[in-house]
């Protein structure tokens, strides 16, 4: 495919299909191409393209249209992520080609950089980017792209100046000075390229520019001084030596181009406004902060003509190195800056540094800071200096006292991480070992330090590529992973790096870090983390410890959830011990039970909203924070967020044989799993739950487990297996002669009846359904009675006895209407709609289907909503209401994509036939 956004927006797929210009599909293409990672949320798309964050149906239509032109490979299904994205072939879009060449240019010599930037700017026709798009939401993106293009143009002018491309530079600056004389950078290079201007002409230009645009910035002033010559410099004929203390750095910061570009722009903006800039780059150990700082500083160098100062602060250094004291750092800085003061005392030296920098434009790089105390005395005052600070800590005090350009670095995305691993690997070997490389990226968690260690292992045949599968197996073992990622001879060790971070923690933070490593993950809510603090008794300041861990970048805060990087988890489990072995074992057992108890009571609270009829013997919560919700939508949203963590909790209970949670937690989660179509997960959990319930639960509770196990088989279409489980549930229910046993028997017979109907055993189904009816009436269970009446109505509908079916469903509707049970109501409405449709009463069917759809959506029951809307759309088409049918099918596509994408193509074909 081929796409363009740096001029008129256009895109063409592999088959020659062109996206119509000025269409919403073209706008969507441009929006995704210019987004980080080429992806946006549906809400963001709706806001930009329609100025309405709720235009979900319009977004779906635009995505479908774009996929029609560019293909499924380029516009993949979003699944459950909530994002729309593009998977662009390499080199297929002008913006990405431009950015790739600009990034490569930064590492080249001036003549090579001049050529590379010329190739990059060849993608731009010199006009407005994103032409043809009228949506107001693109104005900011257009400005950002224009600034990016101009930055590349300035960089090429600079490369031309350094390469002595005099003829080109004169011609280009004349063109730009005529077009935009007010731009400081344009005027600067114009002066440098036309150094032979007569003095009167030159001084007139400078005077006119200053009158119109204000005081020149540092870079322009330096150019003015240069063209005027030494005799015109106010400080005399000789300039003092300019320090450049930045050490060399050969490593390229893969995947950080956008971060570096953004920081360059932010620092330049502050300097142009006459302000100093303070950049703070934080992130976990090994994420590449120093590499980014060492790459960022050279790109900013030309903006700071008075030099670059550098100091390694050793905040988290290994071995015997101690953190640098501000006093000694100040000595080094003052020795490089005239008038070379000899004052004593940290405060006096700090004042002297600010005085020395007051009329200079200097860049300062402070690498690996431990605390704000280290950094604050080293900062300049007002002026146009800039400081880059890196730290594993977020330095909250520094952020509270100074205006900070704060950036937190995250591990690399898969594509960038693969680039680190495969830098020296041939294309053939990349293909041969593709899965192995992806596994290594996953096991390294995208952490650059870990990736560099693995790359070093594979480098030069020290560990042949054919051993990658064995290396993957080694790293799959958590206890062996950190040993593998340890190369002391190369001074590279993930374990040592994390040890330095952990050493700086308080005792409370170390204990909480260890507990979070015991937590099954991948993340935990605030309430769950606070509950961990109760394991060691009252008085623990868990909130303070958590803030410390987040600020130290040992705990990741994503949205409102807290998690650990896999390597941090492995390190904390092995090397952060809360006490002696015996005491540690006790705390570990208590922590696991606290985690599982928290999960059980919170999931059960949600399940009570989703299925008011199910009663689980969970007991009272005790010392647990429970989130009580009142609406099904809220409960489903809560479980959406917690689901991965709960699943891991169930695995934890299974691994440690804690049977209470094996069956209760699995049972509390199953309604959610049914409504989200997570049937394989439910089946796995419930098999463990059935084994645990056989030994732990009362007969009626054990029957309940087999009943929901059967319900899961039923939803998968495995009716024979479902019947077997239900007959076991019937036998268990019959062992309990009390009210609970009769109610359990009624529910088991009801499920057995509707399953036998699916097997076309209508006689057997009717027999057990009437037995269930009698039992439900005996225990006054209106919800159960309505469910049986509805099942009998469906049975009579199958037989063609539509009058009796209608009467039974009407009775079911009357009974269920007296209860708060919304799911049962929707089921009855669905059956009634089918009966009315068979009787050719289409208007009644339309009304009933619509009501059922609304209830299923309200409950978050995706499978039932999907099934009902598809039938509803068919009815609307037969009634000639095509527009309404299209909207229903668009919702079906969304539901199926949320449930994994199965059946989307068939619905899309139906939809295309209606448009």
Coordinates of C-alpha atoms in Angstrom, one line a residue, residues 136-356:
X136 CA -11.3 21.1 13.4
X137 CA -9.7 18.3 15.4
X138 CA -6.9 18.2 12.8
X139 CA -5.7 21.7 13.3
X140 CA -3.4 20.9 16.2
X141 CA -2.1 17.8 14.4
X142 CA -1.4 20.0 11.3
X143 CA 0.6 22.5 13.5
X144 CA 2.5 19.6 15.1
X145 CA 3.5 18.2 11.7
X146 CA 4.4 21.6 10.4
X147 CA 6.7 22.1 13.4
X148 CA 8.2 18.7 12.9
X149 CA 8.9 19.4 9.2
X150 CA 10.4 22.8 10.0
X151 CA 12.7 21.2 12.6
X152 CA 14.0 18.9 10.0
X153 CA 14.5 21.8 7.6
X154 CA 16.5 23.7 10.3
X155 CA 18.6 20.6 11.0
X156 CA 19.4 20.3 7.2
X157 CA 20.4 24.0 7.2
X158 CA 22.7 23.3 10.1
X159 CA 24.2 20.2 8.4
X160 CA 24.7 22.3 5.3
X161 CA 26.5 25.0 7.3
X162 CA 28.8 22.4 9.0
X163 CA 29.4 20.7 5.6
X164 CA 30.2 24.0 3.8
X165 CA 27.5 23.5 1.3
X166 CA 27.8 27.2 0.6
X167 CA 25.9 27.5 -2.7
X168 CA 23.0 25.4 -1.6
X169 CA 22.8 27.2 1.8
X170 CA 22.7 30.7 0.1
X171 CA 20.0 29.7 -2.3
X172 CA 17.9 27.9 0.3
X173 CA 18.1 30.7 2.9
X174 CA 17.2 33.3 0.4
X175 CA 14.1 31.4 -0.5
X176 CA 13.1 30.9 3.2
X177 CA 14.0 34.4 4.3
X178 CA 11.8 35.8 1.6
X179 CA 9.0 33.4 2.7
X180 CA 9.3 33.7 6.5
X181 CA 11.8 36.4 7.6
X182 CA 10.4 36.5 11.1
X183 CA 11.6 33.0 12.0
X184 CA 14.7 33.2 14.2
X185 CA 16.3 30.1 12.8
X186 CA 15.8 31.2 9.2
X187 CA 17.3 34.6 9.9
X188 CA 20.2 33.0 11.7
X189 CA 21.2 30.8 8.8
X190 CA 20.5 33.6 6.3
X191 CA 23.2 35.7 8.2
X192 CA 25.6 32.8 8.3
X193 CA 25.2 32.0 4.6
X194 CA 25.5 35.7 3.6
X195 CA 28.5 36.6 5.7
X196 CA 29.8 38.8 2.9
X197 CA 26.9 41.3 3.1
X198 CA 28.0 44.9 3.3
X199 CA 28.1 46.0 6.9
X200 CA 25.4 48.7 6.5
X201 CA 23.0 46.2 4.8
X202 CA 23.7 43.6 7.5
X203 CA 23.3 45.9 10.4
X204 CA 20.1 47.2 8.9
X205 CA 18.7 43.7 8.6
X206 CA 19.6 43.0 12.2
X207 CA 18.1 46.2 13.5
X208 CA 14.9 45.7 11.5
X209 CA 14.6 42.0 12.7
X210 CA 15.1 43.0 16.3
X211 CA 12.6 45.9 16.1
X212 CA 9.9 43.5 14.6
X213 CA 10.6 40.3 16.6
X214 CA 12.3 41.3 19.9
X215 CA 15.6 40.3 21.5
X216 CA 17.4 37.5 19.6
X217 CA 17.7 34.2 21.2
X218 CA 21.1 32.7 22.2
X219 CA 21.6 30.9 18.9
X220 CA 20.8 33.9 16.8
X221 CA 22.9 36.2 18.9
X222 CA 25.8 33.9 18.5
X223 CA 25.4 34.0 14.7
X224 CA 25.2 37.8 14.9
X225 CA 28.4 37.9 16.9
X226 CA 30.1 35.6 14.4
X227 CA 29.2 37.6 11.3
X228 CA 30.2 40.9 13.0
X229 CA 33.6 39.5 13.7
X230 CA 35.8 39.5 16.8
X231 CA 36.2 43.2 16.8
X232 CA 32.5 43.8 17.4
X233 CA 32.2 41.3 20.3
X234 CA 31.4 43.2 23.6
X235 CA 33.6 40.9 25.7
X236 CA 36.8 41.6 23.7
X237 CA 38.7 39.8 21.0
X238 CA 38.9 36.4 22.6
X239 CA 36.1 34.1 23.7
X240 CA 36.6 32.0 26.9
X241 CA 36.9 28.2 26.3
X242 CA 33.6 26.5 25.9
X243 CA 33.2 23.3 28.1
X244 CA 31.9 20.1 26.5
X245 CA 31.9 17.4 29.2
X246 CA 29.4 15.0 27.8
X247 CA 30.9 11.5 27.5
X248 CA 30.6 9.6 24.3
X249 CA 27.7 7.2 23.8
X250 CA 27.7 4.6 21.0
X251 CA 24.4 3.0 21.9
X252 CA 21.4 4.1 19.8
X253 CA 18.2 4.5 21.8
X254 CA 15.9 2.3 19.8
X255 CA 12.2 3.1 20.0
X256 CA 12.8 6.5 21.7
X257 CA 12.6 8.8 18.7
X258 CA 9.3 10.3 19.6
X259 CA 10.4 10.9 23.2
X260 CA 13.6 12.6 22.2
X261 CA 11.9 14.7 19.5
X262 CA 9.2 15.8 22.0
X263 CA 11.9 16.8 24.6
X264 CA 13.9 18.7 22.0
X265 CA 10.8 20.7 21.0
X266 CA 9.8 21.3 24.7
X267 CA 13.3 22.6 25.6
X268 CA 13.5 24.8 22.6
X269 CA 10.1 26.3 23.3
X270 CA 11.1 27.1 26.9
X271 CA 14.4 28.7 25.7
X272 CA 12.7 30.7 22.9
X273 CA 10.3 32.1 25.6
X274 CA 13.4 33.2 27.6
X275 CA 13.1 30.5 30.3
X276 CA 15.4 27.9 31.6
X277 CA 14.2 24.3 31.0
X278 CA 14.4 21.4 33.6
X279 CA 14.0 18.0 32.1
X280 CA 13.5 15.0 34.4
X281 CA 13.6 11.5 32.8
X282 CA 12.6 8.7 35.2
X283 CA 11.9 5.0 34.9
X284 CA 12.8 1.6 36.3
X285 CA 16.4 0.3 36.3
X286 CA 17.6 -0.6 32.9
X287 CA 15.0 1.2 30.9
X288 CA 17.5 3.3 29.0
X289 CA 17.3 6.7 30.7
X290 CA 21.0 7.5 30.4
X291 CA 21.1 6.4 26.8
X292 CA 18.2 8.8 26.0
X293 CA 19.9 11.7 27.9
X294 CA 23.2 11.1 26.1
X295 CA 21.4 11.2 22.8
X296 CA 19.2 14.2 23.7
X297 CA 22.1 16.4 24.8
X298 CA 24.0 16.4 21.4
X299 CA 20.8 17.2 19.6
X300 CA 20.3 20.3 21.8
X301 CA 24.0 21.3 21.8
X302 CA 23.7 24.0 19.1
X303 CA 21.1 25.8 21.2
X304 CA 23.6 26.2 24.1
X305 CA 26.7 28.0 22.7
X306 CA 28.3 28.4 26.1
X307 CA 28.9 24.6 26.6
X308 CA 27.7 21.4 28.1
X309 CA 28.4 20.4 31.7
X310 CA 28.0 16.8 32.8
X311 CA 28.2 14.8 36.1
X312 CA 27.4 11.2 37.0
X313 CA 25.6 11.5 40.4
X314 CA 25.9 7.7 41.2
X315 CA 22.5 7.8 42.9
X316 CA 21.9 4.1 42.4
X317 CA 25.5 2.9 41.8
X318 CA 26.6 -0.7 42.6
X319 CA 29.4 -1.7 44.9
X320 CA 31.4 0.8 47.0
X321 CA 30.5 3.9 45.0
X322 CA 28.6 6.4 47.0
X323 CA 26.2 9.0 45.7
X324 CA 27.9 12.2 44.6
X325 CA 27.6 15.1 47.0
X326 CA 26.4 18.4 45.6
X327 CA 29.5 20.2 47.0
X328 CA 31.9 18.1 44.9
X329 CA 29.8 18.4 41.7
X330 CA 29.7 22.2 42.2
X331 CA 33.5 22.3 42.4
X332 CA 33.8 20.6 39.0
X333 CA 31.2 22.9 37.3
X334 CA 32.7 26.1 38.7
X335 CA 36.2 25.0 37.6
X336 CA 34.9 25.0 34.0
X337 CA 33.2 28.4 34.1
X338 CA 35.0 31.8 34.3
X339 CA 35.5 33.7 36.6
X340 CA 36.7 30.4 38.3
X341 CA 35.5 31.3 41.8
X342 CA 37.1 29.7 44.9
X343 CA 34.2 30.2 47.4
X344 CA 33.5 27.5 50.0
X345 CA 30.3 25.9 51.3
X346 CA 27.6 24.3 49.3
X347 CA 25.2 27.3 49.5
X348 CA 27.9 29.8 48.4
X349 CA 29.0 27.5 45.5
X350 CA 25.4 27.1 44.4
X351 CA 25.0 30.9 44.4
X352 CA 28.3 31.3 42.4
X353 CA 27.1 28.7 39.8
X354 CA 23.8 30.6 39.3
X355 CA 25.8 33.9 38.9
X356 CA 28.2 32.2 36.4

